[in-house]
Coordinates of C-alpha atoms in Angstrom, one line a residue:
M1 CA -49.2 17.7 94.1
N2 CA -50.5 20.3 91.7
T3 CA -49.2 19.5 88.2
L4 CA -49.8 20.5 84.6
S5 CA -49.7 18.2 81.6
R6 CA -47.4 19.2 78.7
D7 CA -50.4 20.6 76.8
Q8 CA -51.6 22.6 79.8
F9 CA -48.1 23.9 80.3
D10 CA -47.9 25.1 76.7
V11 CA -51.3 26.9 77.0
A12 CA -50.3 28.5 80.4
V13 CA -47.0 29.8 79.1
A14 CA -48.6 31.2 75.9
E15 CA -51.4 32.9 77.9
W16 CA -48.8 34.8 80.1
T17 CA -46.9 35.9 77.0
N18 CA -50.1 37.2 75.4
R19 CA -51.0 39.2 78.6
C20 CA -47.6 40.8 79.0
S21 CA -48.5 43.8 77.0
D22 CA -51.8 44.4 78.8
Y23 CA -51.2 46.4 82.0
K24 CA -54.8 46.0 83.2
S25 CA -54.7 42.3 82.8
I26 CA -51.4 42.2 84.8
Q27 CA -53.0 44.3 87.5
N28 CA -55.7 41.7 87.9
L29 CA -53.3 38.8 87.9
I30 CA -50.6 40.0 90.2
P31 CA -51.3 41.5 93.6
T32 CA -47.8 42.5 94.7
N33 CA -48.3 41.1 98.2
Y34 CA -48.9 37.5 96.9
V35 CA -46.4 34.7 96.8
F36 CA -45.8 31.2 95.4
N37 CA -45.8 28.2 97.8
F38 CA -44.1 24.9 97.1
D39 CA -44.4 21.9 99.3
T40 CA -41.8 19.2 99.8
E41 CA -43.5 16.8 97.4
Q42 CA -43.0 19.3 94.6
T43 CA -39.4 20.3 95.5
D44 CA -38.4 16.6 96.1
W45 CA -39.7 15.8 92.6
M46 CA -37.8 18.7 91.1
A47 CA -34.6 17.9 92.9
A48 CA -34.8 14.2 91.7
Q49 CA -35.5 15.2 88.1
N50 CA -33.1 18.2 87.6
K51 CA -29.6 17.4 86.3
Y52 CA -28.2 20.9 86.0
T53 CA -26.8 23.5 88.4
E54 CA -30.0 25.6 87.8
F55 CA -33.6 24.8 87.2
C56 CA -36.2 26.9 85.4
A57 CA -39.3 28.5 86.9
E58 CA -41.6 29.2 84.0
I59 CA -44.4 31.8 84.5
G60 CA -47.8 31.0 83.1
V61 CA -51.5 31.6 83.5
H62 CA -53.7 28.6 84.5
E63 CA -57.4 28.8 85.4
G64 CA -57.2 32.6 85.5
K65 CA -54.2 32.7 88.0
L66 CA -50.6 33.5 87.6
V67 CA -48.5 30.3 88.2
A68 CA -44.9 29.4 88.7
I69 CA -44.1 26.1 87.0
L70 CA -41.0 24.0 88.0
C71 CA -39.2 22.8 84.9
P72 CA -36.2 20.5 85.3
L73 CA -33.1 20.8 83.1
D74 CA -30.8 18.2 81.7
S75 CA -27.0 18.1 82.1
R76 CA -26.6 20.6 79.3
G77 CA -29.1 23.1 80.7
Q78 CA -31.9 22.2 78.3
K79 CA -35.4 21.5 79.4
L80 CA -36.2 17.9 80.1
I81 CA -39.3 16.4 78.5
V82 CA -41.5 15.1 81.2
D83 CA -45.2 14.2 81.3
K84 CA -46.1 16.5 84.3
L85 CA -44.8 19.7 85.8
P86 CA -45.4 20.9 89.3
Y87 CA -46.8 24.4 89.7
S88 CA -47.9 26.9 92.4
P89 CA -50.5 29.6 91.9
L90 CA -49.7 33.1 93.1
K91 CA -51.8 33.6 96.3
E92 CA -52.0 35.5 99.5
L93 CA -50.0 34.4 102.5
E94 CA -51.9 32.5 105.1
G95 CA -49.9 34.2 107.9
D96 CA -46.9 36.3 108.6
L97 CA -43.7 35.6 106.7
K98 CA -41.0 35.4 109.3
L99 CA -37.4 35.8 108.1
Q100 CA -34.7 34.8 110.6
E101 CA -31.0 35.3 110.0
T102 CA -28.4 33.7 112.3
E103 CA -24.9 34.9 112.4
Q104 CA -22.2 33.2 114.4
Y105 CA -19.1 35.0 115.7
V106 CA -15.8 33.5 116.9
V107 CA -14.3 35.2 120.0
I108 CA -10.6 34.3 120.5
K109 CA -9.2 35.1 124.0
N110 CA -5.5 35.1 124.5
A111 CA -4.0 34.8 128.0
V112 CA -0.3 34.7 128.9
L113 CA 1.0 33.4 132.2
S114 CA 4.5 33.8 133.4
K115 CA 6.5 30.8 134.6
D116 CA 5.4 31.6 138.1
L117 CA 1.8 31.5 136.9
Q118 CA 1.2 35.3 137.0
R119 CA -1.0 36.7 134.2
T120 CA 1.1 39.0 132.1
D121 CA -1.1 39.6 129.1
Y122 CA -4.7 39.2 128.1
D123 CA -6.7 40.2 125.1
S124 CA -9.6 39.1 123.0
D125 CA -10.6 39.5 119.4
T126 CA -14.0 39.0 117.7
F127 CA -13.9 37.5 114.2
F128 CA -16.9 38.1 112.0
P129 CA -18.4 35.3 109.9
V130 CA -17.5 34.8 106.3
S131 CA -20.1 32.8 104.4
S132 CA -19.0 30.0 102.1
Q133 CA -22.1 30.6 100.0
P134 CA -23.2 34.0 98.5
M135 CA -26.4 34.1 100.5
L136 CA -28.6 37.1 100.2
A137 CA -28.5 39.1 103.4
Q138 CA -31.8 39.3 105.2
D139 CA -32.0 43.1 104.9
K140 CA -31.4 43.0 101.2
A141 CA -34.1 40.3 100.8
I142 CA -36.6 42.4 102.8
D143 CA -35.7 45.6 100.7
A144 CA -36.2 43.7 97.4
I145 CA -39.6 42.3 98.6
E146 CA -40.8 45.6 99.9
T147 CA -39.7 47.4 96.7
W148 CA -41.8 44.9 94.7
R149 CA -44.7 45.4 97.1
N150 CA -44.6 49.2 96.7
D151 CA -43.3 49.7 93.1
G152 CA -44.1 46.5 91.3
M153 CA -47.1 47.9 89.4
T154 CA -45.2 51.0 88.5
W155 CA -42.5 48.7 87.0
F156 CA -45.1 46.8 85.0
Y157 CA -46.8 50.0 83.8
R158 CA -43.5 51.3 82.4
E159 CA -42.7 48.0 80.7
C160 CA -46.1 47.8 79.2
S161 CA -46.4 51.4 78.0
E162 CA -42.9 51.9 76.8
F163 CA -41.8 48.4 75.7
K164 CA -45.1 46.7 75.0
G165 CA -44.3 44.0 77.5
S166 CA -41.3 42.7 75.5
R167 CA -38.9 43.0 78.5
I168 CA -41.3 41.4 81.1
F169 CA -40.0 38.1 82.5
K170 CA -41.3 34.9 81.0
K171 CA -39.2 32.6 83.2
F172 CA -36.5 32.6 85.9
Y173 CA -33.3 30.5 86.1
V174 CA -32.7 29.6 89.7
P175 CA -29.8 27.8 91.4
A176 CA -30.7 24.2 92.0
Q177 CA -29.4 24.4 95.6
D178 CA -32.3 26.7 96.4
L179 CA -34.3 23.4 96.6
T180 CA -31.7 21.6 98.7
P181 CA -32.4 21.6 102.4
T182 CA -29.7 23.0 104.6
K183 CA -30.9 20.7 107.4
A184 CA -33.6 18.1 108.1
G185 CA -37.2 19.1 108.4
L186 CA -37.9 21.2 105.3
Y187 CA -41.7 21.3 104.8
R188 CA -42.3 24.2 102.4
I189 CA -40.6 26.9 100.3
V190 CA -42.1 30.3 99.7
A191 CA -41.0 32.2 96.6
S192 CA -41.6 35.9 96.6
F193 CA -41.0 38.4 93.8
G194 CA -38.5 41.1 94.5
L195 CA -37.1 44.1 92.6
K196 CA -33.4 44.8 92.6
Y197 CA -31.2 47.2 90.6
S198 CA -28.8 45.5 88.2
E199 CA -25.5 47.3 87.7
I200 CA -24.9 45.3 84.5
Y201 CA -28.2 46.2 82.9
Q202 CA -28.4 49.6 84.5
R203 CA -32.0 49.2 85.4
V204 CA -34.3 47.5 88.0
L205 CA -35.0 43.9 87.4
P206 CA -37.3 41.4 89.1
T207 CA -36.0 38.4 91.0
L208 CA -37.5 35.4 92.8
I209 CA -36.4 35.1 96.4
F210 CA -36.8 31.6 98.0
I211 CA -37.4 31.3 101.7
S212 CA -37.2 27.8 103.3
F213 CA -39.3 26.7 106.3
Y214 CA -38.2 23.9 108.6
K215 CA -39.8 21.9 111.4
Q216 CA -37.7 21.3 114.5
L217 CA -37.7 17.8 116.0
Q218 CA -39.6 19.1 119.0
G219 CA -42.5 20.0 116.7
S220 CA -42.1 23.7 116.8
I221 CA -41.6 25.6 113.6
Q222 CA -38.4 27.6 112.9
T223 CA -37.9 29.9 110.0
I224 CA -34.5 29.9 108.3
T225 CA -33.5 32.4 105.7
N226 CA -32.3 30.4 102.8
T227 CA -32.5 33.2 100.3
Y228 CA -30.4 33.7 97.2
D229 CA -30.1 36.5 94.8
W230 CA -29.2 34.2 91.9
S231 CA -32.6 33.8 90.2
Q232 CA -32.2 35.3 86.7
P233 CA -35.2 36.8 84.9
C234 CA -35.5 35.9 81.3
P235 CA -35.6 38.3 79.5
P236 CA -33.0 39.8 79.8
M237 CA -30.9 36.9 81.2
C238 CA -31.7 34.0 78.9
P239 CA -28.8 31.5 78.9
F240 CA -31.1 28.8 77.5
N241 CA -34.5 29.0 75.9

């Protein structure tokens, strides 16, 4: 498991903060087609340590690479003091990133038979699914990722040239359930940057989109979209610091 000590964490976070106003440096650090990969050892550690409804993904620079660092929170939403912190470097995908979305429909068929067993009425209705969780639709996830891929550097250029990097994300607050498997067989989570317009802030904001990968019992690999649009970039969304 890739981990940083507390001292390494502090240096990495400070290095990213220092680079946020330097567009050329950001260009070298962040190919917009790269992603973060977290294995189950890292996510299991995080799930066991975290005591809050969200966890924090801090952004840093370690060994010349952009990294996402998993930081657990206590029951009040403050950072827990731990000796080591798992991290993932931003890197190119090793293969295609397959998103799969399954929707289930309920078809109710009604048939009426008379007392002499003659059919007198027949109809059917299709009921569309209503999700119990506000999951990010597959199409919206793809749009956000593609927008980042195509326009991410333009977004950074504006933030660096007009705002000196002060509005560029330093961390993300992510729902803890993003690390909770929806079924058995979770073996890795890919986190991709995305860009999405915020009605509240009236501007485009970055997000992290988490995609879970599962192994089926038969040994084949199935991709399940376990994507949420709840990761909050800080700044501007900084409930805790």
